[in-house]
PDB file of C-alpha atoms in Angstrom:
ATOM      1  CA  MET M   1     155.878  71.888 166.136  1.00  0.00           C
ATOM      2  CA  THR M   2     156.557  68.338 164.155  1.00  0.00           C
ATOM      3  CA  ASP M   3     154.853  66.549 166.863  1.00  0.00           C
ATOM      4  CA  GLU M   4     152.381  68.678 167.293  1.00  0.00           C
ATOM      5  CA  LEU M   5     151.925  68.738 163.813  1.00  0.00           C
ATOM      6  CA  PHE M   6     151.992  65.228 163.427  1.00  0.00           C
ATOM      7  CA  ALA M   7     149.061  64.267 166.313  1.00  0.00           C
ATOM      8  CA  LEU M   8     147.056  67.860 164.232  1.00  0.00           C
ATOM      9  CA  LEU M   9     146.930  65.876 160.951  1.00  0.00           C
ATOM     10  CA  GLN M  10     146.921  62.296 161.749  1.00  0.00           C
ATOM     11  CA  PRO M  11     142.945  61.984 161.709  1.00  0.00           C
ATOM     12  CA  ALA M  12     142.975  63.605 158.758  1.00  0.00           C
ATOM     13  CA  VAL M  13     145.078  61.139 157.011  1.00  0.00           C
ATOM     14  CA  SER M  14     143.604  57.771 158.600  1.00  0.00           C
ATOM     15  CA  ALA M  15     139.889  59.621 157.599  1.00  0.00           C
ATOM     16  CA  ALA M  16     141.685  58.357 153.942  1.00  0.00           C
ATOM     17  CA  ASP M  17     142.424  54.975 154.612  1.00  0.00           C
ATOM     18  CA  LEU M  18     145.738  55.978 155.094  1.00  0.00           C
ATOM     19  CA  GLU M  19     149.125  56.376 157.520  1.00  0.00           C
ATOM     20  CA  LEU M  20     150.884  59.581 158.386  1.00  0.00           C
ATOM     21  CA  VAL M  21     154.441  58.105 158.469  1.00  0.00           C
ATOM     22  CA  ASP M  22     156.108  61.944 158.594  1.00  0.00           C
ATOM     23  CA  VAL M  23     155.718  65.222 158.735  1.00  0.00           C
ATOM     24  CA  GLU M  24     158.562  67.616 158.213  1.00  0.00           C
ATOM     25  CA  LEU M  25     158.562  71.701 158.115  1.00  0.00           C
ATOM     26  CA  ARG M  26     161.834  72.772 156.494  1.00  0.00           C
ATOM     27  CA  SER M  27     161.701  76.455 154.628  1.00  0.00           C
ATOM     28  CA  GLY M  28     158.561  77.390 154.092  1.00  0.00           C
ATOM     29  CA  VAL M  29     157.472  73.457 152.488  1.00  0.00           C
ATOM     30  CA  LEU M  30     155.520  71.168 155.290  1.00  0.00           C
ATOM     31  CA  LEU M  31     156.247  67.632 154.194  1.00  0.00           C
ATOM     32  CA  VAL M  32     153.799  65.001 155.101  1.00  0.00           C
ATOM     33  CA  THR M  33     154.701  61.618 154.011  1.00  0.00           C
ATOM     34  CA  VAL M  34     151.435  59.035 153.167  1.00  0.00           C
ATOM     35  CA  ASP M  35     151.726  55.645 153.195  1.00  0.00           C
ATOM     36  CA  ARG M  36     149.538  52.168 152.772  1.00  0.00           C
ATOM     37  CA  THR M  37     149.561  48.900 153.036  1.00  0.00           C
ATOM     38  CA  GLY M  38     150.131  48.897 148.639  1.00  0.00           C
ATOM     39  CA  GLY M  39     151.702  51.285 148.494  1.00  0.00           C
ATOM     40  CA  VAL M  40     149.784  54.875 147.002  1.00  0.00           C
ATOM     41  CA  ASP M  41     149.057  55.769 143.782  1.00  0.00           C
ATOM     42  CA  LEU M  42     148.521  59.589 142.776  1.00  0.00           C
ATOM     43  CA  GLU M  43     144.908  59.368 143.256  1.00  0.00           C
ATOM     44  CA  ALA M  44     145.367  58.738 147.111  1.00  0.00           C
ATOM     45  CA  LEU M  45     148.347  61.273 147.783  1.00  0.00           C
ATOM     46  CA  THR M  46     146.200  64.177 145.223  1.00  0.00           C
ATOM     47  CA  ASP M  47     142.813  63.473 147.903  1.00  0.00           C
ATOM     48  CA  ALA M  48     145.117  63.714 150.896  1.00  0.00           C
ATOM     49  CA  ASN M  49     146.195  67.017 149.446  1.00  0.00           C
ATOM     50  CA  ARG M  50     143.176  68.011 149.091  1.00  0.00           C
ATOM     51  CA  SER M  51     141.933  67.051 153.145  1.00  0.00           C
ATOM     52  CA  LEU M  52     144.974  67.522 154.825  1.00  0.00           C
ATOM     53  CA  SER M  53     144.767  71.580 153.154  1.00  0.00           C
ATOM     54  CA  THR M  54     141.301  72.071 154.056  1.00  0.00           C
ATOM     55  CA  VAL M  55     142.706  70.816 157.722  1.00  0.00           C
ATOM     56  CA  LEU M  56     145.135  73.418 157.636  1.00  0.00           C
ATOM     57  CA  ASP M  57     143.282  76.120 156.402  1.00  0.00           C
ATOM     58  CA  ASP M  58     140.814  75.631 159.100  1.00  0.00           C
ATOM     59  CA  LEU M  59     143.014  75.507 162.271  1.00  0.00           C
ATOM     60  CA  ASP M  60     145.792  77.889 160.595  1.00  0.00           C
ATOM     61  CA  PRO M  61     148.432  76.410 162.972  1.00  0.00           C
ATOM     62  CA  ILE M  62     151.168  77.512 160.994  1.00  0.00           C
ATOM     63  CA  PRO M  63     151.969  81.712 160.641  1.00  0.00           C
ATOM     64  CA  GLY M  64     153.319  82.724 157.240  1.00  0.00           C
ATOM     65  CA  THR M  65     153.364  81.102 153.869  1.00  0.00           C
ATOM     66  CA  TYR M  66     154.701  77.487 153.020  1.00  0.00           C
ATOM     67  CA  THR M  67     153.687  74.925 150.437  1.00  0.00           C
ATOM     68  CA  LEU M  68     152.145  72.120 151.485  1.00  0.00           C
ATOM     69  CA  GLU M  69     153.054  68.832 149.641  1.00  0.00           C
ATOM     70  CA  VAL M  70     151.971  65.010 150.101  1.00  0.00           C
ATOM     71  CA  SER M  71     154.004  62.237 148.818  1.00  0.00           C
ATOM     72  CA  SER M  72     154.680  58.660 149.706  1.00  0.00           C
ATOM     73  CA  PRO M  73     157.590  57.436 151.466  1.00  0.00           C
ATOM     74  CA  GLY M  74     159.996  56.050 148.382  1.00  0.00           C
ATOM     75  CA  VAL M  75     162.994  53.458 148.909  1.00  0.00           C
ATOM     76  CA  GLU M  76     163.965  55.209 152.177  1.00  0.00           C
ATOM     77  CA  ARG M  77     162.043  55.710 154.925  1.00  0.00           C
ATOM     78  CA  THR M  78     161.216  57.919 158.038  1.00  0.00           C
ATOM     79  CA  LEU M  79     160.633  55.663 160.834  1.00  0.00           C
ATOM     80  CA  ARG M  80     158.824  57.846 163.241  1.00  0.00           C
ATOM     81  CA  THR M  81     156.907  55.277 165.617  1.00  0.00           C
ATOM     82  CA  PRO M  82     157.407  51.660 166.752  1.00  0.00           C
ATOM     83  CA  ALA M  83     154.605  50.348 164.065  1.00  0.00           C
ATOM     84  CA  HIS M  84     157.319  52.055 161.273  1.00  0.00           C
ATOM     85  CA  PHE M  85     160.221  49.926 163.564  1.00  0.00           C
ATOM     86  CA  VAL M  86     159.192  47.250 163.422  1.00  0.00           C
ATOM     87  CA  LYS M  87     157.801  47.261 159.796  1.00  0.00           C
ATOM     88  CA  ALA M  88     161.181  47.648 158.988  1.00  0.00           C
ATOM     89  CA  ILE M  89     162.232  44.987 160.762  1.00  0.00           C
ATOM     90  CA  GLY M  90     165.805  42.976 159.060  1.00  0.00           C
ATOM     91  CA  GLU M  91     166.347  46.461 156.653  1.00  0.00           C
ATOM     92  CA  THR M  92     169.170  48.282 156.674  1.00  0.00           C
ATOM     93  CA  VAL M  93     168.252  51.536 159.177  1.00  0.00           C
ATOM     94  CA  THR M  94     170.699  54.625 159.926  1.00  0.00           C
ATOM     95  CA  VAL M  95     169.793  55.935 163.428  1.00  0.00           C
ATOM     96  CA  LYS M  96     170.733  59.478 165.018  1.00  0.00           C
ATOM     97  CA  THR M  97     171.054  59.617 168.758  1.00  0.00           C
ATOM     98  CA  ARG M  98     170.125  62.392 170.791  1.00  0.00           C
ATOM     99  CA  PRO M  99     173.218  64.193 172.576  1.00  0.00           C
ATOM    100  CA  GLN M 100     172.760  62.766 176.177  1.00  0.00           C
ATOM    101  CA  VAL M 101     173.213  58.890 174.924  1.00  0.00           C
ATOM    102  CA  PRO M 102     177.157  58.090 174.978  1.00  0.00           C
ATOM    103  CA  GLY M 103     179.044  56.516 172.110  1.00  0.00           C
ATOM    104  CA  ASP M 104     178.949  57.721 168.643  1.00  0.00           C
ATOM    105  CA  ARG M 105     175.216  59.858 167.471  1.00  0.00           C
ATOM    106  CA  ARG M 106     175.123  58.067 163.865  1.00  0.00           C
ATOM    107  CA  LEU M 107     174.766  54.405 163.759  1.00  0.00           C
ATOM    108  CA  ARG M 108     173.686  52.137 161.032  1.00  0.00           C
ATOM    109  CA  GLY M 109     172.951  48.562 161.066  1.00  0.00           C
ATOM    110  CA  GLU M 110     170.238  46.053 160.576  1.00  0.00           C
ATOM    111  CA  LEU M 111     167.515  46.781 162.852  1.00  0.00           C
ATOM    112  CA  LEU M 112     166.846  43.601 164.513  1.00  0.00           C
ATOM    113  CA  ALA M 113     163.386  44.038 166.596  1.00  0.00           C
ATOM    114  CA  ALA M 114     161.857  46.446 167.223  1.00  0.00           C
ATOM    115  CA  ASP M 115     159.068  46.809 170.566  1.00  0.00           C
ATOM    116  CA  GLU M 116     156.343  49.938 172.232  1.00  0.00           C
ATOM    117  CA  ASP M 117     159.596  50.446 174.025  1.00  0.00           C
ATOM    118  CA  GLY M 118     162.850  50.355 171.760  1.00  0.00           C
ATOM    119  CA  LEU M 119     164.866  48.785 169.190  1.00  0.00           C
ATOM    120  CA  GLU M 120     167.997  46.564 169.215  1.00  0.00           C
ATOM    121  CA  LEU M 121     170.238  47.205 166.642  1.00  0.00           C
ATOM    122  CA  ALA M 122     174.160  45.467 164.735  1.00  0.00           C
ATOM    123  CA  VAL M 123     175.665  47.754 164.377  1.00  0.00           C
ATOM    124  CA  GLU M 124     178.214  47.906 161.727  1.00  0.00           C
ATOM    125  CA  GLY M 125     181.541  48.246 162.152  1.00  0.00           C
ATOM    126  CA  SER M 126     180.654  47.980 166.382  1.00  0.00           C
ATOM    127  CA  ALA M 127     183.013  45.558 168.930  1.00  0.00           C
ATOM    128  CA  GLU M 128     179.549  45.505 171.035  1.00  0.00           C
ATOM    129  CA  GLY M 129     177.543  43.815 167.823  1.00  0.00           C
ATOM    130  CA  ARG M 130     174.281  44.071 168.787  1.00  0.00           C
ATOM    131  CA  MET M 131     172.946  47.471 170.878  1.00  0.00           C
ATOM    132  CA  ARG M 132     169.132  47.889 172.477  1.00  0.00           C
ATOM    133  CA  LEU M 133     168.147  52.123 172.200  1.00  0.00           C
ATOM    134  CA  ALA M 134     164.781  53.549 173.939  1.00  0.00           C
ATOM    135  CA  TYR M 135     162.203  55.550 170.767  1.00  0.00           C
ATOM    136  CA  SER M 136     163.405  58.516 173.505  1.00  0.00           C
ATOM    137  CA  ASP M 137     167.178  58.069 172.300  1.00  0.00           C
ATOM    138  CA  ILE M 138     166.454  58.250 169.151  1.00  0.00           C
ATOM    139  CA  ASP M 139     166.862  62.120 167.416  1.00  0.00           C
ATOM    140  CA  ARG M 140     166.046  60.262 163.595  1.00  0.00           C
ATOM    141  CA  ALA M 141     165.799  57.155 162.019  1.00  0.00           C
ATOM    142  CA  ARG M 142     164.942  56.648 158.525  1.00  0.00           C
ATOM    143  CA  THR M 143     165.489  52.482 155.698  1.00  0.00           C
ATOM    144  CA  VAL M 144     168.277  52.662 153.518  1.00  0.00           C
ATOM    145  CA  PHE M 145     168.628  51.556 149.878  1.00  0.00           C
ATOM    146  CA  VAL M 146     171.188  48.585 150.066  1.00  0.00           C
ATOM    147  CA  TRP M 147     172.050  47.849 145.985  1.00  0.00           C
ATOM    148  CA  GLY M 148     171.927  44.103 144.987  1.00  0.00           C
ATOM    149  CA  PRO M 149     175.137  42.615 144.745  1.00  0.00           C
ATOM    150  CA  GLU M 150     177.350  44.860 141.298  1.00  0.00           C
ATOM    151  CA  PRO M 151     175.354  43.367 137.520  1.00  0.00           C
ATOM    152  CA  ARG M 152     177.201  40.521 135.417  1.00  0.00           C
ATOM    153  CA  PRO M 153     177.830  42.127 132.333  1.00  0.00           C
ATOM    154  CA  SER M 154     175.435  41.083 129.541  1.00  0.00           C
ATOM    155  CA  GLY M 155     175.268  42.552 126.056  1.00  0.00           C
ATOM    156  CA  PRO M 156     176.738  42.068 122.812  1.00  0.00           C
ATOM    157  CA  ARG M 157     180.616  41.028 123.277  1.00  0.00           C
ATOM    158  CA  PRO M 158     183.061  43.007 122.525  1.00  0.00           C
ATOM    159  CA  ARG M 159     183.059  43.141 118.392  1.00  0.00           C
ATOM    160  CA  ALA M 160     186.467  43.204 116.054  1.00  0.00           C
ATOM    161  CA  THR M 161     187.911  46.555 114.982  1.00  0.00           C
ATOM    162  CA  THR M 162     189.272  46.075 111.252  1.00  0.00           C
ATOM    163  CA  GLN M 163     188.447  43.605 108.895  1.00  0.00           C
ATOM    164  CA  GLN M 164     191.222  41.360 109.844  1.00  0.00           C
ATOM    165  CA  GLU M 165     190.083  40.475 112.805  1.00  0.00           C
ATOM    166  CA  ARG M 166     186.587  39.591 111.697  1.00  0.00           C
ATOM    167  CA  VAL M 167     187.542  36.850 109.304  1.00  0.00           C
ATOM    168  CA  ALA M 168     189.511  34.028 111.056  1.00  0.00           C
ATOM    169  CA  PRO M 169     193.622  33.826 109.285  1.00  0.00           C
ATOM    170  CA  LYS M 170     193.305  31.119 106.367  1.00  0.00           C
ATOM    171  CA  THR M 171     196.411  28.880 106.847  1.00  0.00           C
ATOM    172  CA  THR M 172     198.065  29.338 103.252  1.00  0.00           C
ATOM    173  CA  GLN M 173     201.034  26.389 101.917  1.00  0.00           C
ATOM    174  CA  LYS M 174     204.036  27.399 100.659  1.00  0.00           C
ATOM    175  CA  LYS M 175     204.436  26.511  96.467  1.00  0.00           C
ATOM    176  CA  LYS M 176     206.956  24.028  96.283  1.00  0.00           C
ATOM    177  CA  ARG M 177     208.894  25.405  92.668  1.00  0.00           C
ATOM    178  CA  LYS M 178     211.689  23.187  91.423  1.00  0.00           C
ATOM    179  CA  GLN M 179     214.723  24.800  90.981  1.00  0.00           C
ATOM    180  CA  VAL M 180     216.257  24.124  87.650  1.00  0.00           C
ATOM    181  CA  ALA M 181     219.763  24.410  87.067  1.00  0.00           C
ATOM    182  CA  THR M 182     220.279  26.346  84.125  1.00  0.00           C
ATOM    183  CA  PRO M 183     224.072  27.121  82.208  1.00  0.00           C
TER     184      PRO M 183
END
């Protein structure tokens, strides 16, 4: 049903000068993800929500009640179309293959290349290294947000906790006393 909804909603999203990234229906929520070059602002999301709501009300493709949510892709984006994969070249991605594909079903690595037929992935921790997958072999794929290197500690240095530690110790000299012998 997701592919049918994707095809059904595509014209309305394109008319709003947006790109349809993903459509997902689960637990009574229809989540539509849209994007555009430079990002999507709140006004564009509101306009897309109104347009999509009208299309869905007119065509009524989903039985029962559901909630429509329209959002931007965020830092971890679903990859559905060849164009999505091409835009993600050089990024870390996770790919879940279909059951009939031999080997591990869950792969993670750098997306090296993508074209109209499939993609090439440098699989993390794999003896083979590079792997070529046809889009028809992929069940799901998304980008992975990778945190940068651990930041260096910054801010104030630890403070002394006692008055004695705050003040540099003074060096003292003992006074020499005259020893006087008394009878």
